[in-house]
CSV table of C-alpha atoms in Angstrom, one decimal:
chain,number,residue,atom,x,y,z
K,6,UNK,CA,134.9,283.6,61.0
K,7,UNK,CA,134.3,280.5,63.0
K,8,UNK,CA,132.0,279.4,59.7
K,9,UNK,CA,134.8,280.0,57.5
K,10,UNK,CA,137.3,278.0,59.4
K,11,UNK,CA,134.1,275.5,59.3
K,12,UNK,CA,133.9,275.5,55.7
K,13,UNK,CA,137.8,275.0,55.0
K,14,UNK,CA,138.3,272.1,57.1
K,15,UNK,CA,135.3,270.2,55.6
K,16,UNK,CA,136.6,271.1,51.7
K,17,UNK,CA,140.1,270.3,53.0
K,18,UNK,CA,138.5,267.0,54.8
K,19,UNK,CA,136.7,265.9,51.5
K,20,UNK,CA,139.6,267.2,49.1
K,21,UNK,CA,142.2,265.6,51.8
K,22,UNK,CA,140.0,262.0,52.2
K,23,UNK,CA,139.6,261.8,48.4
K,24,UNK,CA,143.7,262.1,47.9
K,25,UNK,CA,144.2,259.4,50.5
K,26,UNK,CA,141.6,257.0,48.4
K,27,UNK,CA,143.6,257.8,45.2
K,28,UNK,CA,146.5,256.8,46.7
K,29,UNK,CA,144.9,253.6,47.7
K,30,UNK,CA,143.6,253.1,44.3
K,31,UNK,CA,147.0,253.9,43.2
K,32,UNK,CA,148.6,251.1,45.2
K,33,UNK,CA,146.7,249.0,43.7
K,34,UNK,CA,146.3,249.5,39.4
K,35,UNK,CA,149.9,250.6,39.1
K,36,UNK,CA,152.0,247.7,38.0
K,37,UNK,CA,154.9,247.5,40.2
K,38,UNK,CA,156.4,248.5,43.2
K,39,UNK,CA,158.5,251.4,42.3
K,40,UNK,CA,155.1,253.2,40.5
K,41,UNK,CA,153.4,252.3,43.6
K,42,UNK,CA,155.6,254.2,45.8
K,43,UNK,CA,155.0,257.4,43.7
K,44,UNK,CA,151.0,257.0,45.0
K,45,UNK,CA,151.7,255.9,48.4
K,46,UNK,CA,154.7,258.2,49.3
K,47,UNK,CA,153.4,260.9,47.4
K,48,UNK,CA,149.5,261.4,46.4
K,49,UNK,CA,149.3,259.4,50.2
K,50,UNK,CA,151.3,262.4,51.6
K,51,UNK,CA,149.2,265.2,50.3
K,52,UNK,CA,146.3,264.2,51.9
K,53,UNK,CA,147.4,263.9,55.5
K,54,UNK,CA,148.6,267.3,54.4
K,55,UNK,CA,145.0,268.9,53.8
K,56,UNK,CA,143.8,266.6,56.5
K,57,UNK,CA,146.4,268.3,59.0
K,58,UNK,CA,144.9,272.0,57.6
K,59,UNK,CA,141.4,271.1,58.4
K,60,UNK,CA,142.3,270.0,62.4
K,61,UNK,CA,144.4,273.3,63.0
K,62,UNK,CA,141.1,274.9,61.2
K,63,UNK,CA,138.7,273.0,63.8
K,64,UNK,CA,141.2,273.5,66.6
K,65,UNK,CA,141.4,270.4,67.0
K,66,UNK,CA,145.5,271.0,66.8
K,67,UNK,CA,147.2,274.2,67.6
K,68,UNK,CA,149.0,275.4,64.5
K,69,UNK,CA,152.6,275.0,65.5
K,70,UNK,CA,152.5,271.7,66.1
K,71,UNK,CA,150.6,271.1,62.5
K,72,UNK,CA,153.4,273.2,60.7
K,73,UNK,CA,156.0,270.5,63.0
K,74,UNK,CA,154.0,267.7,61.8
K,75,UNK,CA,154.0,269.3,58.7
K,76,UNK,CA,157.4,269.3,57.8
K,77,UNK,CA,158.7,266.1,59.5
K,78,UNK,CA,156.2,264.6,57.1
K,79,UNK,CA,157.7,266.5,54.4
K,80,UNK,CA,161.0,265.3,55.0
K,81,UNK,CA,160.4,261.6,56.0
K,82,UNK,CA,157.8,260.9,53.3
K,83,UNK,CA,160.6,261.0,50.5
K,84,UNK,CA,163.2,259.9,52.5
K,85,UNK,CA,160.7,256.5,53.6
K,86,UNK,CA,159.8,256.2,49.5
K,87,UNK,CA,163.8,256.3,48.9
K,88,UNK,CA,164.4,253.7,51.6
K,89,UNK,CA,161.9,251.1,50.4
K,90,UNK,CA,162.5,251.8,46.6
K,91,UNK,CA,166.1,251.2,47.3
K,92,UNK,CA,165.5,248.2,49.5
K,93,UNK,CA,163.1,246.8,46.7
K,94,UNK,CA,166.3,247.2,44.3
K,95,UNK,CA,168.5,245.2,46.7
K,96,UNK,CA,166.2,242.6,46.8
K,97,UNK,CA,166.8,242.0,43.5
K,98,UNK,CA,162.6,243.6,42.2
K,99,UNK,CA,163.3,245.0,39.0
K,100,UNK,CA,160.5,247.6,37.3
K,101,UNK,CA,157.8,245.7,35.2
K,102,UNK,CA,157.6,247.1,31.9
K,103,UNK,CA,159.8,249.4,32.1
K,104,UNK,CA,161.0,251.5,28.8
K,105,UNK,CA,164.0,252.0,29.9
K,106,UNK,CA,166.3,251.0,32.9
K,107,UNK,CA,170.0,252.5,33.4
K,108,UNK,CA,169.7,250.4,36.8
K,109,UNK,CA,172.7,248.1,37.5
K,110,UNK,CA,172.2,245.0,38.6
K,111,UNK,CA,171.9,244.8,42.8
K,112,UNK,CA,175.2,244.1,44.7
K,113,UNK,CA,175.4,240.4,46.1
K,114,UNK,CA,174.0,240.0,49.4
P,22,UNK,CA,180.5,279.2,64.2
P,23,UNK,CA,182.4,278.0,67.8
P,24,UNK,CA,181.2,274.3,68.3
P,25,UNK,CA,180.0,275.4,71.6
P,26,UNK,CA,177.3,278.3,69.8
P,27,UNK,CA,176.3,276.0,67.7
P,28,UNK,CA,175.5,273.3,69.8
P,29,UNK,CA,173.7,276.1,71.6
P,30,UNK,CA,171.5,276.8,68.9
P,31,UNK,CA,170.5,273.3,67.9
P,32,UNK,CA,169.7,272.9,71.8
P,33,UNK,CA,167.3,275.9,71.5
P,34,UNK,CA,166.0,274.4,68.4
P,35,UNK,CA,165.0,271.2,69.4
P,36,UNK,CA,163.4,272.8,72.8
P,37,UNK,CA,161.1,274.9,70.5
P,38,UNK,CA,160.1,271.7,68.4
P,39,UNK,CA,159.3,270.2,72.0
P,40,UNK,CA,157.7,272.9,72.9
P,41,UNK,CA,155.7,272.9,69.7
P,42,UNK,CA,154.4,269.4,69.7
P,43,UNK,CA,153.8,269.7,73.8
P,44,UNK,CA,151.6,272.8,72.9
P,45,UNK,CA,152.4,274.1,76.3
P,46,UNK,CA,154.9,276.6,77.9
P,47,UNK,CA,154.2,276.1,81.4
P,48,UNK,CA,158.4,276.1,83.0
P,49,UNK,CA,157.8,271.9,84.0
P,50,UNK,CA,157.0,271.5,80.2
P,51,UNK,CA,159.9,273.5,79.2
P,52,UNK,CA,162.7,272.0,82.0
P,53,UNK,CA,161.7,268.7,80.8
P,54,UNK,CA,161.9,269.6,76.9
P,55,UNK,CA,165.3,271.1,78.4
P,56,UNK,CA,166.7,268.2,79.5
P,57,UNK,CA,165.4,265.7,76.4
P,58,UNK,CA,166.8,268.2,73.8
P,59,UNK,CA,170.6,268.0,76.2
P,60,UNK,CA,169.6,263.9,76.3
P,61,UNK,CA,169.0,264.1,72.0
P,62,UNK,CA,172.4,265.9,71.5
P,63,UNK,CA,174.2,263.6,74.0
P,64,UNK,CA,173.1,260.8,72.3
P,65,UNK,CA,172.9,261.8,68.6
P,66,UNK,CA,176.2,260.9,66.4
P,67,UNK,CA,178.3,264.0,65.0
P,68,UNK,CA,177.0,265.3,62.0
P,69,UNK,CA,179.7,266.2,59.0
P,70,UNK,CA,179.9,270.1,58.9
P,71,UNK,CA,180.3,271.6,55.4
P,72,UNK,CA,182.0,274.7,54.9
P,73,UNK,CA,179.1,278.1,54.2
P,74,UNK,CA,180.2,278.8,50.9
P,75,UNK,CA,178.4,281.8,50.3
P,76,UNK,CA,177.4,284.7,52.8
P,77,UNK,CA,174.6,283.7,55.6
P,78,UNK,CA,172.2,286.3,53.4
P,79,UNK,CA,172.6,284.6,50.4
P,80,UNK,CA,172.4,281.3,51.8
P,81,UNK,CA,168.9,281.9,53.8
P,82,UNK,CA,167.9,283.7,50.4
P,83,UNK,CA,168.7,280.4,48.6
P,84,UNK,CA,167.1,278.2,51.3
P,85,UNK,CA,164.0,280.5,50.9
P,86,UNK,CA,164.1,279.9,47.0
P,87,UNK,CA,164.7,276.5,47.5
P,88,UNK,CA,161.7,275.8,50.3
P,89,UNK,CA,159.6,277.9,47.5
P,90,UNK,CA,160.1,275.5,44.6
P,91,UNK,CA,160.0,272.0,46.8
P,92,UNK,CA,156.5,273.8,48.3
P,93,UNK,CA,155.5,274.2,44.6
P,94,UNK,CA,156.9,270.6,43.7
P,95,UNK,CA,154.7,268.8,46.0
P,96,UNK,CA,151.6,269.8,45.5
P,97,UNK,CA,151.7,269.9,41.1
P,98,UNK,CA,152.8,266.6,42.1
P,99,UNK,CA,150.5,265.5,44.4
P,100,UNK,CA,147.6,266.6,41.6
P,101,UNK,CA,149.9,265.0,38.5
P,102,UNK,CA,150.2,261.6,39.8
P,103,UNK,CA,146.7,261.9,41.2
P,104,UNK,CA,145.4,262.5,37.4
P,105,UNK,CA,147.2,259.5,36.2
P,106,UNK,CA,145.7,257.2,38.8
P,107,UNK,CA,142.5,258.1,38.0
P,108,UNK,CA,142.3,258.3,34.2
P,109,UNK,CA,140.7,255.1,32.5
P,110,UNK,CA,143.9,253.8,30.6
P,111,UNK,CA,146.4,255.3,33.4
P,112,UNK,CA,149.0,256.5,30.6
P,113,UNK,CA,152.1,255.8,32.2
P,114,UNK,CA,155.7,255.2,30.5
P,115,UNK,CA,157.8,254.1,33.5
P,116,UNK,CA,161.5,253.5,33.6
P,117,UNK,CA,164.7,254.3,35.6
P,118,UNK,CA,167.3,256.7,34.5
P,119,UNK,CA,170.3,257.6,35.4
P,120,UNK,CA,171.5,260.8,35.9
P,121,UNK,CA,174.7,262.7,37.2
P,122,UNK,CA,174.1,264.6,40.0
P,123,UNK,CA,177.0,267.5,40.0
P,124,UNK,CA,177.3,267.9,43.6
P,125,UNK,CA,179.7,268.0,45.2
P,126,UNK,CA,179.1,267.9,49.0
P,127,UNK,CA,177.2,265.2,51.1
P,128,UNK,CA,174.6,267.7,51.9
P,129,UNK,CA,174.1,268.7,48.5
P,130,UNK,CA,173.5,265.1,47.3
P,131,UNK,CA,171.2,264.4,50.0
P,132,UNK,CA,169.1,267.3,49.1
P,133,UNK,CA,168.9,266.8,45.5
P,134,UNK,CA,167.8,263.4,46.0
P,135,UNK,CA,164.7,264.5,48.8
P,136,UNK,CA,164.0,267.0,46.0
P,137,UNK,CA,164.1,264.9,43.0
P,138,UNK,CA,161.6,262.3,44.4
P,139,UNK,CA,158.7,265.7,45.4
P,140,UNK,CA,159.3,266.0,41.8
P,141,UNK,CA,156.4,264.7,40.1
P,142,UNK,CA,156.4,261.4,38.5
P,143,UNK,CA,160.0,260.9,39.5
P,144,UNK,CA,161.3,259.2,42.7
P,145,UNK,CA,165.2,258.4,43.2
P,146,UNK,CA,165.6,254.4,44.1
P,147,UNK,CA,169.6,254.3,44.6
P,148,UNK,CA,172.8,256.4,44.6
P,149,UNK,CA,175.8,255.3,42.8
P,150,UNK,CA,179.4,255.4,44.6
P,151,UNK,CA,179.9,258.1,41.8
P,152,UNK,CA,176.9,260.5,42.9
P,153,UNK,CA,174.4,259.4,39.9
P,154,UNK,CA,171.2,259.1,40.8
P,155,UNK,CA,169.1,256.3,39.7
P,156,UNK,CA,165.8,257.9,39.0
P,157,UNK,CA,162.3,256.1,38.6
P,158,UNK,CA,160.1,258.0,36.4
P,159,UNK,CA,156.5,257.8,35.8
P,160,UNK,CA,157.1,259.2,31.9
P,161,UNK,CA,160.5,258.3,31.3
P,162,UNK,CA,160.7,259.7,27.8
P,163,UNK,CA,159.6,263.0,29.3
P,164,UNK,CA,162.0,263.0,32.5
P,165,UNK,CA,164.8,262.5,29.8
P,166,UNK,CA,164.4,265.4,28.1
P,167,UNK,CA,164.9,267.6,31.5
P,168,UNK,CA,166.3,265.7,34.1
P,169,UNK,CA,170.2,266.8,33.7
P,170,UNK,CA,169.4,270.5,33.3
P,171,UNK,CA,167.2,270.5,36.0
P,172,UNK,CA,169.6,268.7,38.2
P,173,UNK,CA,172.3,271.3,37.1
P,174,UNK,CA,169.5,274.3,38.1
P,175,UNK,CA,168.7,272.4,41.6
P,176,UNK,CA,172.6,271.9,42.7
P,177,UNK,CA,173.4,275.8,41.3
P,178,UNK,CA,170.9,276.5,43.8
P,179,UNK,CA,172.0,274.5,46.7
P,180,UNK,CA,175.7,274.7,46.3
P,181,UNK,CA,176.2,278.4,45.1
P,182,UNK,CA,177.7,279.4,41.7
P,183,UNK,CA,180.3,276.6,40.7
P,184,UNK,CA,177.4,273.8,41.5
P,185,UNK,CA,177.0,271.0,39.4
P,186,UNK,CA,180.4,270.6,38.5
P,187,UNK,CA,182.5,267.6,40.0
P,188,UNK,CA,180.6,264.8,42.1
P,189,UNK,CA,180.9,264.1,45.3
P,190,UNK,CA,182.7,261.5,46.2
């Protein structure tokens, strides 16, 4: 058993690590900062995810607490994307090469 | 629900989530998560209560169904955007769309928007004094296509039958 648990947390460390450097890499080729956000707030948030899975699989974290963790994450990683797409708006960053944008201009500040 | 029961009930929740992250039960641990879950509803503004409009069965049933499809959500879209970020060319067609969201309660529109952006490729930048969402999507031609029925099927399923009809204001 205790192997087991040994061998999830180590795929869900290299699966979870290897996430986390795509959303890096992300961050960095994609053009602007509203595709940006889609790495960071969402590849970014996956990997913490499998990262959490393999420390309740080490013990390292008792598994109540990681299913806490689990969903605050969950709910503050959109809302934290929303909040600094929206700010990005107001501060008058429009998309680069875009195909399309329905967006009004921002209100005056 | 009397205001007094359900203040009751958010006081036991937040002393579970203490006692959760504390990881321990022992009665100091708890008193203490006692009186910070009192001190979090003290201090916490009052939060708009919207009217159950279906039966507390249906409306865990839908929060179940709901829960299911945002579990889903994440994770093909943790692996979508993944596969664009790592393929040579990175084909990507972004743009911001706008589309109407049909709620018509403050909760509704809250969690349509939390849901829209653990939709792959898609991530909602601002909210319109008229409900629309403003959506930024990674293949806008694509998100086009589905984007109002899918809205329509996400509200249905967090407002009851009748959802998707007039906005909130």
């Amino acid at each position: 058993m205790t192997a087991l648990l040994q061998g999830l947390a180590i795929v869900a460390i290299l699966v979870g690590t290897g996430f986390s450097v795509v959303a890096v890499a992300g961050y960095i080729r994609l053009p602007d900062v509203y595709c940006r956000l889609h790495a960071a707030g969402k590849v970014g948030v996956f990997g913490v995810t499998l990262l959490l899975v393999a420390s309740v699989a080490l013990g390292a974290q008792q598994p109540g607490k990681a299913v806490l963790l689990l969903l605050f994450l969950v709910l503050a990683g959109p809302a934290t994307s929303h909040a600094l797409a929206s700010a990005a708006y107001r501060m008058g960053l429009g998309p680069r090469a875009a195909r399309r944008n329905d967006l009004p201009p921002p209100p005056p500040r | 629900m009397s205001r007094r029961l359900r203040l009751a009930a958010e006081w036991l929740a937040l002393l579970l989530a203490y006692a959760a992250l504390t990881g321990s039960a022992h009665p100091g641990n708890l008193a203490l998560g006692a009186l910070v879950a009192a001190g979090v509803l003290a201090l916490r503004p009052p939060l708009p209560q919207a009217p159950l409009r279906r039966g507390p069965a249906a409306a865990a049933l839908a929060a179940l169904r709901f829960a299911a499809r945002l579990a889903a959500d994440i994770v093909r879209c943790g692996i979508q955007v993944t596969a664009l970020v790592v393929h040579p060319r990175m084909p990507i067609r972004p743009g911001i769309l706008a589309v109407r969201s049909g709620c018509r309660t403050p909760a509704g529109l809250a969690l349509s928007a939390h849901a829209i952006t653990v939709t792959p490729g898609e991530l909602v930048v601002e909210i319109g004094r008229d409900g629309t969402f403003y959506v930024h999507c990674l293949d806008v031609e694509a998100s086009a296509r589905a984007a109002e029925a899918d809205q329509a099927r996400r509200c249905a399923l967090l407002e009851g039958p009748g959802g998707g009809g007039e906005d909130a204001r």
